[in-house]
XYZ file of C-alpha atoms in Angstrom:
557
model
C 32.216 -3.947 8.857
C 32.709 -0.691 8.672
C 32.402 1.392 5.468
C 34.971 4.299 5.178
C 33.068 6.899 3.083
C 33.930 10.674 2.969
C 31.236 12.940 2.507
C 31.382 16.291 0.963
C 31.319 19.469 3.097
C 30.853 23.346 2.371
C 33.690 23.985 4.897
C 32.711 26.849 7.567
C 30.076 29.205 6.532
C 31.335 32.266 5.688
C 31.412 35.832 7.880
C 28.420 37.074 5.658
C 26.363 34.008 5.658
C 26.891 33.900 9.774
C 25.132 37.845 9.620
C 22.303 36.956 7.319
C 21.400 33.595 9.593
C 21.682 35.389 12.830
C 19.347 38.382 11.787
C 16.647 35.753 10.835
C 14.302 34.830 13.592
C 13.935 31.173 14.960
C 11.632 29.346 12.651
C 8.578 28.205 14.653
C 9.247 24.716 13.270
C 12.678 23.726 11.472
C 14.933 25.682 14.314
C 13.333 23.621 16.990
C 13.973 20.395 14.859
C 17.339 20.883 14.536
C 17.820 21.680 18.362
C 15.922 18.669 19.165
C 16.904 15.882 16.748
C 19.961 14.518 15.656
C 20.192 13.484 12.064
C 23.837 12.136 11.547
C 22.577 8.320 12.097
C 21.826 8.922 8.322
C 25.697 9.294 7.617
C 26.403 5.765 9.173
C 23.218 4.213 7.890
C 23.492 4.928 4.179
C 27.172 4.111 4.028
C 26.507 1.055 2.557
C 24.966 2.666 -0.722
C 28.296 4.355 -1.608
C 31.643 2.774 -2.531
C 34.138 5.517 -1.079
C 35.968 6.120 -4.295
C 35.323 8.904 -6.714
C 33.723 11.996 -6.002
C 32.648 12.553 -2.525
C 28.934 12.472 -2.282
C 26.371 14.596 -0.350
C 26.070 13.733 3.330
C 22.937 11.406 3.758
C 21.899 13.470 6.849
C 22.044 16.632 4.539
C 19.488 14.985 1.889
C 17.366 13.045 4.444
C 16.388 17.016 5.712
C 15.913 17.622 2.235
C 13.138 15.028 1.715
C 11.482 16.078 5.205
C 11.678 19.685 3.906
C 9.855 18.265 0.669
C 7.189 16.241 2.727
C 6.867 19.036 5.152
C 5.423 21.405 2.052
C 3.939 19.032 0.150
C 6.605 19.868 -3.261
C 7.290 18.297 -6.131
C 11.091 17.432 -6.586
C 11.295 21.099 -9.236
C 9.607 22.776 -6.441
C 11.683 21.638 -3.486
C 14.870 22.771 -5.250
C 13.299 26.332 -5.752
C 12.212 25.976 -2.359
C 16.126 25.344 -0.840
C 17.649 27.862 -3.629
C 15.079 30.947 -2.005
C 14.296 30.268 1.242
C 16.763 31.381 3.926
C 14.779 29.614 6.791
C 15.330 26.094 5.085
C 19.199 27.039 4.096
C 19.989 27.586 7.628
C 18.294 24.221 8.392
C 20.478 22.650 5.866
C 23.467 24.548 6.682
C 24.191 25.856 3.644
C 25.951 28.594 2.253
C 23.681 31.517 1.556
C 24.474 31.633 -2.214
C 24.175 27.537 -2.666
C 22.252 26.454 -5.864
C 23.708 23.263 -6.200
C 21.007 20.664 -5.455
C 19.042 19.912 -8.910
C 15.812 18.296 -8.863
C 16.988 15.148 -10.809
C 19.669 14.821 -7.770
C 16.572 14.788 -5.019
C 14.828 12.128 -7.248
C 17.845 9.676 -8.055
C 18.701 9.736 -3.995
C 15.313 8.900 -3.292
C 15.822 5.617 -5.776
C 18.904 4.916 -4.205
C 17.743 4.965 -0.710
C 15.044 2.969 -1.339
C 12.093 1.919 0.941
C 13.905 -0.007 3.328
C 16.353 3.029 4.116
C 13.659 5.295 4.790
C 11.986 2.975 6.911
C 15.115 2.984 8.856
C 15.377 6.746 9.093
C 11.692 6.806 10.573
C 12.553 4.236 13.339
C 15.726 5.774 14.319
C 13.756 9.344 14.839
C 10.994 7.127 16.453
C 13.770 5.985 19.099
C 14.997 9.507 19.500
C 10.983 10.346 20.481
C 11.288 7.138 23.075
C 14.158 8.630 24.921
C 12.283 11.553 25.110
C 9.316 9.586 26.665
C 7.234 10.774 23.897
C 5.886 7.567 23.475
C 6.495 3.596 24.992
C 4.522 3.988 28.460
C 3.771 0.316 29.889
C -0.457 1.113 29.847
C 0.080 3.003 26.359
C -2.480 2.045 23.556
C -1.818 1.732 19.885
C -4.415 2.725 17.185
C -4.807 1.615 13.733
C -6.681 2.984 10.519
C -6.263 2.912 6.822
C -7.201 5.866 4.494
C -7.768 5.727 0.683
C -4.446 7.001 -1.265
C -5.607 7.423 -5.035
C -2.290 7.677 -7.453
C -1.680 9.265 -10.877
C -2.460 6.324 -12.930
C -4.300 5.197 -15.902
C -6.568 2.450 -15.719
C -7.399 1.237 -19.259
C -9.800 -1.356 -20.690
C -8.742 -4.822 -21.650
C -7.412 -3.978 -25.240
C -5.391 -1.139 -24.054
C -4.049 -2.783 -20.843
C -2.822 -5.816 -23.362
C -1.025 -2.982 -25.635
C 0.480 -1.257 -22.619
C 2.245 -4.518 -21.292
C 3.112 -5.625 -24.972
C 4.610 -2.208 -25.841
C 6.406 -1.940 -22.267
C 8.415 -5.487 -23.061
C 8.750 -4.731 -26.664
C 10.454 -1.621 -25.489
C 12.530 -3.221 -22.819
C 14.021 -5.565 -25.697
C 14.760 -2.641 -28.591
C 16.419 -0.569 -25.775
C 18.843 -3.048 -23.931
C 18.450 -6.035 -26.050
C 21.983 -7.281 -28.266
C 21.992 -7.007 -32.063
C 21.407 -10.775 -32.738
C 18.497 -10.354 -30.513
C 17.055 -7.428 -32.246
C 17.478 -8.919 -35.633
C 15.573 -11.732 -34.617
C 12.820 -9.723 -33.076
C 12.268 -7.690 -36.890
C 10.781 -11.072 -37.827
C 8.252 -11.134 -35.355
C 4.677 -9.379 -36.096
C 3.837 -6.655 -33.597
C 1.713 -4.183 -35.422
C -1.381 -4.853 -33.216
C 0.379 -2.809 -30.390
C -0.187 0.210 -31.997
C -3.500 -0.118 -33.514
C -6.195 2.335 -32.065
C -9.433 1.556 -32.965
C -11.976 4.534 -33.681
C -15.544 4.900 -31.570
C -17.324 3.784 -34.737
C -15.332 0.627 -35.417
C -17.981 -2.371 -36.039
C -18.286 -5.505 -33.308
C -16.148 -7.788 -35.625
C -13.341 -4.883 -36.173
C -13.072 -4.764 -32.584
C -12.945 -8.770 -31.961
C -10.678 -8.972 -34.959
C -7.987 -6.558 -33.820
C -8.295 -8.009 -30.224
C -7.806 -11.692 -31.491
C -4.820 -10.544 -33.068
C -3.484 -8.281 -30.374
C -3.497 -11.762 -27.876
C -2.018 -13.515 -30.860
C 0.996 -11.437 -31.113
C 1.261 -10.857 -27.457
C 1.562 -14.641 -27.201
C 3.960 -14.909 -30.416
C 6.376 -12.362 -28.471
C 6.202 -14.659 -25.132
C 6.771 -17.881 -27.193
C 9.751 -15.768 -28.988
C 11.743 -15.791 -25.776
C 11.284 -19.909 -25.420
C 12.642 -20.376 -29.025
C 15.567 -22.726 -29.142
C 17.525 -19.996 -31.730
C 16.517 -17.076 -29.040
C 17.862 -18.976 -25.867
C 21.380 -18.511 -26.515
C 21.331 -15.196 -26.538
C 19.734 -14.878 -23.481
C 21.967 -16.802 -21.385
C 24.274 -14.322 -20.575
C 21.839 -11.060 -21.155
C 22.797 -8.835 -18.347
C 18.757 -7.517 -18.555
C 17.308 -11.029 -18.632
C 15.979 -10.569 -14.727
C 13.582 -7.249 -16.000
C 12.327 -9.100 -19.247
C 11.411 -11.890 -17.209
C 9.346 -9.601 -14.788
C 7.668 -8.198 -17.569
C 6.822 -11.207 -19.439
C 5.254 -12.387 -16.047
C 3.051 -9.189 -16.375
C 2.338 -9.585 -19.749
C 1.132 -13.266 -19.426
C -0.655 -12.870 -16.190
C -2.788 -9.611 -18.191
C -3.250 -11.675 -21.249
C -4.720 -14.796 -19.003
C -6.762 -12.470 -16.732
C -8.595 -10.801 -20.041
C -8.618 -12.969 -22.654
C -9.505 -16.801 -23.596
C -9.340 -18.697 -26.407
C -12.429 -19.275 -28.721
C -13.913 -22.467 -28.405
C -13.624 -23.852 -32.143
C -16.981 -26.717 -30.999
C -19.151 -23.516 -31.612
C -19.913 -23.958 -35.360
C -16.566 -21.913 -36.742
C -15.737 -24.873 -38.168
C -18.216 -25.428 -40.414
C -19.011 -22.265 -41.535
C -17.242 -18.414 -41.901
C -18.514 -17.375 -39.017
C -19.641 -18.247 -35.540
C -21.741 -16.805 -32.603
C -20.595 -14.874 -29.982
C -22.804 -15.010 -27.133
C -21.329 -12.044 -25.225
C -22.500 -9.432 -27.847
C -25.001 -11.482 -29.853
C -23.058 -10.873 -32.852
C -21.143 -13.155 -35.534
C -17.513 -14.301 -34.800
C -15.367 -14.115 -37.816
C -13.006 -17.309 -38.785
C -9.928 -15.475 -37.868
C -10.912 -14.672 -34.633
C -8.797 -17.180 -32.264
C -9.036 -15.060 -28.840
C -11.885 -13.376 -27.240
C -12.250 -11.048 -24.401
C -13.602 -12.445 -21.115
C -16.547 -10.755 -19.835
C -15.820 -8.024 -17.054
C -17.815 -9.799 -14.328
C -15.975 -13.252 -14.861
C -12.590 -11.740 -14.313
C -10.487 -12.091 -11.635
C -11.322 -9.638 -8.663
C -7.393 -9.369 -7.614
C -6.486 -8.851 -11.373
C -3.655 -6.456 -12.929
C -5.610 -3.095 -13.833
C -2.370 -1.093 -14.833
C 0.982 -2.775 -16.716
C 2.769 0.358 -15.487
C 2.188 -0.618 -11.817
C 1.172 -4.299 -11.739
C 0.410 -3.698 -7.932
C -1.995 -1.215 -8.033
C -6.090 -2.238 -7.671
C -9.055 -0.699 -8.041
C -11.920 -1.361 -4.736
C -15.013 -0.194 -5.160
C -17.107 0.417 -2.142
C -18.945 3.459 -0.870
C -16.099 5.302 -2.688
C -14.128 3.965 -5.405
C -10.120 4.045 -4.521
C -7.571 3.767 -7.399
C -4.472 2.301 -6.463
C -3.496 1.749 -2.711
C -4.618 2.379 0.743
C -1.716 3.877 3.533
C -2.153 1.840 6.833
C -1.365 4.337 10.252
C -0.385 2.934 12.891
C -0.326 5.394 15.841
C -0.378 5.612 19.588
C -2.794 7.344 21.363
C -0.655 9.953 22.020
C -0.174 10.851 18.567
C 3.057 8.934 17.669
C 3.056 7.335 14.464
C 4.782 4.147 14.799
C 4.481 2.648 11.362
C 2.754 3.614 8.161
C 2.391 0.524 5.201
C 1.365 1.108 1.639
C -1.052 -1.967 0.721
C -3.313 -2.368 -2.726
C -6.705 -0.969 -2.551
C -8.642 -4.054 -2.550
C -6.593 -5.815 0.178
C -8.465 -6.081 3.611
C -7.694 -3.542 6.062
C -6.702 -6.464 9.185
C -4.083 -8.584 6.797
C -1.119 -6.179 7.529
C -1.941 -5.241 11.275
C -0.268 -8.103 12.693
C 3.206 -7.610 11.066
C 3.345 -4.058 11.467
C 2.647 -4.494 15.071
C 5.107 -7.181 15.523
C 8.070 -5.207 13.770
C 7.530 -2.305 16.305
C 7.247 -4.530 19.305
C 10.692 -6.375 17.900
C 12.393 -3.189 17.322
C 11.570 -1.391 20.592
C 10.634 -4.078 22.943
C 7.186 -2.531 24.015
C 3.793 -4.159 23.974
C 0.970 -1.805 24.008
C -1.860 -2.798 26.622
C -4.640 -2.742 23.628
C -4.891 -2.085 19.705
C -7.936 -0.302 19.253
C -9.634 -0.285 15.555
C -12.849 0.030 13.848
C -15.080 -3.184 12.736
C -12.503 -3.846 9.928
C -10.030 -4.998 12.459
C -12.454 -6.558 14.928
C -12.295 -10.001 12.834
C -11.686 -12.985 14.732
C -8.388 -13.926 12.583
C -7.115 -10.576 13.234
C -8.003 -10.820 16.951
C -6.312 -14.364 17.107
C -2.777 -13.219 15.308
C -2.544 -10.426 17.707
C -3.324 -12.384 20.883
C -0.614 -14.604 20.066
C 1.376 -11.339 20.150
C -0.071 -10.607 23.623
C -1.906 -7.680 22.538
C -5.790 -7.298 22.787
C -7.819 -6.078 20.247
C -10.591 -3.282 21.364
C -12.874 -3.057 18.363
C -16.335 -3.312 17.094
C -17.460 -7.261 16.734
C -18.627 -7.549 12.957
C -22.415 -7.865 13.329
C -23.682 -11.258 11.034
C -27.288 -9.862 10.230
C -30.180 -12.421 8.658
C -30.911 -10.982 5.622
C -34.321 -12.997 5.154
C -35.286 -11.110 8.506
C -35.839 -14.560 10.411
C -34.972 -15.806 13.582
C -31.561 -14.314 14.262
C -28.645 -16.950 15.397
C -28.362 -14.953 18.708
C -31.833 -16.824 19.552
C -29.755 -19.965 19.167
C -28.146 -21.639 22.292
C -24.678 -23.024 22.038
C -24.105 -26.436 24.341
C -20.583 -26.470 24.406
C -20.491 -29.914 26.148
C -22.606 -31.609 23.435
C -21.674 -29.609 20.683
C -24.907 -28.987 19.286
C -27.241 -25.753 19.150
C -30.746 -25.502 20.448
C -33.572 -23.683 18.956
C -36.400 -21.597 20.618
C -38.419 -24.732 20.620
C -35.987 -26.752 22.296
C -35.011 -28.848 19.716
C -31.002 -30.033 19.320
C -28.909 -29.910 15.749
C -27.992 -33.158 14.517
C -25.112 -32.298 12.094
C -22.554 -30.125 11.477
C -19.982 -29.371 8.209
C -16.814 -27.052 8.507
C -16.784 -24.279 5.780
C -13.013 -23.549 5.213
C -13.629 -20.095 3.624
C -15.997 -18.794 6.559
C -13.595 -20.451 9.090
C -16.523 -21.803 11.002
C -18.578 -24.995 11.421
C -22.461 -24.792 10.075
C -24.786 -26.697 12.216
C -28.028 -28.638 10.957
C -31.263 -29.277 12.461
C -33.237 -32.270 11.061
C -35.595 -31.558 8.191
C -38.626 -33.525 9.510
C -38.198 -31.842 12.939
C -38.473 -28.534 11.271
C -41.121 -29.310 8.757
C -43.328 -29.886 11.603
C -42.214 -27.185 13.822
C -44.881 -24.116 14.673
C -42.332 -21.265 14.037
C -40.830 -22.767 11.248
C -42.274 -19.610 8.982
C -40.065 -17.454 11.388
C -37.267 -19.557 11.323
C -36.385 -20.703 7.733
C -37.303 -20.258 4.710
C -36.231 -23.554 3.096
C -38.932 -25.975 1.416
C -37.482 -29.324 2.314
C -34.396 -28.681 4.426
C -33.766 -27.766 7.927
C -32.328 -24.409 9.556
C -28.773 -23.941 9.836
C -26.892 -22.167 12.418
C -23.515 -21.108 11.725
C -20.942 -20.878 14.445
C -17.265 -18.987 13.777
C -14.183 -20.617 14.921
C -13.720 -17.503 16.959
C -16.954 -17.615 18.840
C -15.339 -17.162 21.965
C -13.228 -14.398 20.925
C -16.462 -12.295 19.656
C -18.542 -13.145 22.702
C -15.488 -11.871 25.363
C -15.172 -8.802 22.829
C -18.959 -7.801 23.227
C -18.895 -7.995 26.808
C -15.753 -5.831 27.143
C -16.768 -3.277 24.404
C -20.026 -2.851 26.667
C -18.139 -2.323 29.848
C -17.592 1.657 30.958
C -14.290 0.885 30.188
C -14.187 -0.577 26.713
C -16.618 2.291 25.770
C -13.869 4.747 27.068
C -11.302 3.409 24.727
C -13.299 2.697 21.672
C -13.781 6.756 22.045
C -9.763 6.672 21.908
C -9.953 5.866 18.584
C -10.421 8.944 17.020
C -7.065 10.158 17.565
C -6.127 8.633 14.575
C -8.689 10.354 12.501
C -6.106 13.669 13.300
C -3.384 11.590 12.446
C -5.014 10.653 8.869
C -5.782 14.012 8.099
C -2.073 15.352 8.464
C -0.661 11.992 6.593
C -3.488 12.636 3.693
C -4.056 16.722 3.163
C -1.097 18.388 4.941
C 1.485 16.263 3.697
C -0.481 15.397 0.400
C -0.632 11.882 0.375
C -3.609 11.815 -1.347
C -3.375 12.227 -5.046
C 0.546 12.003 -4.781
C 2.268 12.274 -7.719
C 3.603 9.012 -8.388
C 2.661 5.886 -10.396
C 4.740 3.245 -8.108
C 3.898 1.513 -4.939
C 7.297 1.967 -3.780
C 7.310 5.704 -4.145
C 4.394 5.710 -2.778
C 5.702 3.900 0.418
C 8.693 6.179 0.492
C 6.449 9.131 0.655
C 4.333 7.674 3.203
C 7.566 7.038 5.367
C 8.814 10.834 4.863
C 5.278 12.081 5.989
C 5.173 9.889 8.947
C 8.415 11.646 10.069
C 7.384 14.946 9.298
C 4.115 14.237 11.315
C 6.305 12.865 14.300
C 8.614 15.724 14.345
C 5.682 18.240 14.637
C 4.597 16.533 17.401
C 7.920 16.629 18.868
C 7.965 20.141 18.461
C 4.654 20.849 20.180
C 5.811 18.525 23.059
C 9.348 20.127 23.974
C 9.708 23.215 22.338
C 10.293 25.666 24.855
C 9.286 28.430 24.460
C 6.165 27.414 22.439
C 6.816 27.778 19.270
C 5.585 31.020 17.727
C 6.730 33.443 14.975
C 9.018 35.968 16.053
C 8.501 39.167 14.360
C 11.961 40.350 14.643
C 15.541 38.881 15.951
C 15.957 39.418 19.634
C 18.580 42.541 20.664
C 20.883 42.264 22.919
C 21.303 44.292 26.077
C 24.686 45.271 26.825
């Protein structure tokens, strides 16, 4: 199916424009990009976004260039607008008249939303294909590298009380903005004053508990309002119902993760107050919901009502929001970038990222390099199914008690038993699903009489246990390869990805991005990857080598 879409053109540049542009020396980056990369693919690719009727839109190839300029300099939308107005090098790259000032900052933002993350990913793949044609990547013996880095976002992460308020307010505002008149009239009878109550720092514990219980009760009341038989007829043909259900789901999950009903069996039915074990204070009788202690809340809980996909990961350094996965070649070409929640394990997205590039280009790397986060057995097995070996450090399972390490126990594959240093065999095994392996146990009466007991196990009545992973054979093969000269050399190649991470994070301003959405952050990561790849293309193919010329060449006649 073809789409007949005509794009707005600027006609031929005037003589004055040509004079100005010819006086400018070649730009060390944009001039080389313009001569090496064909951006016309964006006009065909994005034609599906336009109807072909009405006012002609600006060409997607032009707008893609604008987004690349923004990523190259790390600019906001308003700064990008100013850059286009006042920078002649950029105007020449965009092929705009010198006096053109038509790109408003809101137009840039709306176009980013119109294209979406999928279109920007497709544009990245098209540029990657041109680099493949130039021979910059795709060699048969090429190796790929993967790593992640923190991408903190500009979000507020409030406590449970404010979090519930935010989710409740967002749902109520959506109703008031898009609801029909009968819906708004029915909504007026619903008490929602708890959403606007701000408690002072000097408020008592009882007052805080009452306010929290009231807020949760009203939030559940609003959710029940949507299920009311008198309200359902109004929702049947409401065109904003889908978004409303999304906001309801967010509010309901936040309530479940942060609040719980007060148990009426605590003595509150016989007295006006009951005892709250968390705070050590009396619970007023009106309290029906209480705050779940922080340690008991789910680790994967929603921490922001604005962006429910954001997470907080507390490790050596706390990550607020997301991480960016970077898949690149040892030659420095970025193949894919993926924005993942901060608490997601690095290895989870690896197989899908590599499979996507392999499927699009039919290229299989000789190996995938990574740090210890990518050396887990599950990740190795997934990539082995794709025909890609993993070169990464093997996770070390240290014995925290300081007793005999499991490596001192010999596994007999024929008998499927472990043999301890004293020559005794394990007598039982049990599968542990969460750890993906079997736990082998030695007979307690044998261990109790063993001379090495104190150096082997701290159990007073039971026997020693040894764990064997489902991926033990993969781990053993990886250890042997990593200790070889070839393996050590390949592990050193992994450092290439650190330079690419630095370009994405610092030069393209991915760290501390001005965004509060995973989708927008993914788009920014895609445009940054395109810019980093274009920099590499210019360095490799620029002839003469890129360098700023102080004056235009003088014709000799």
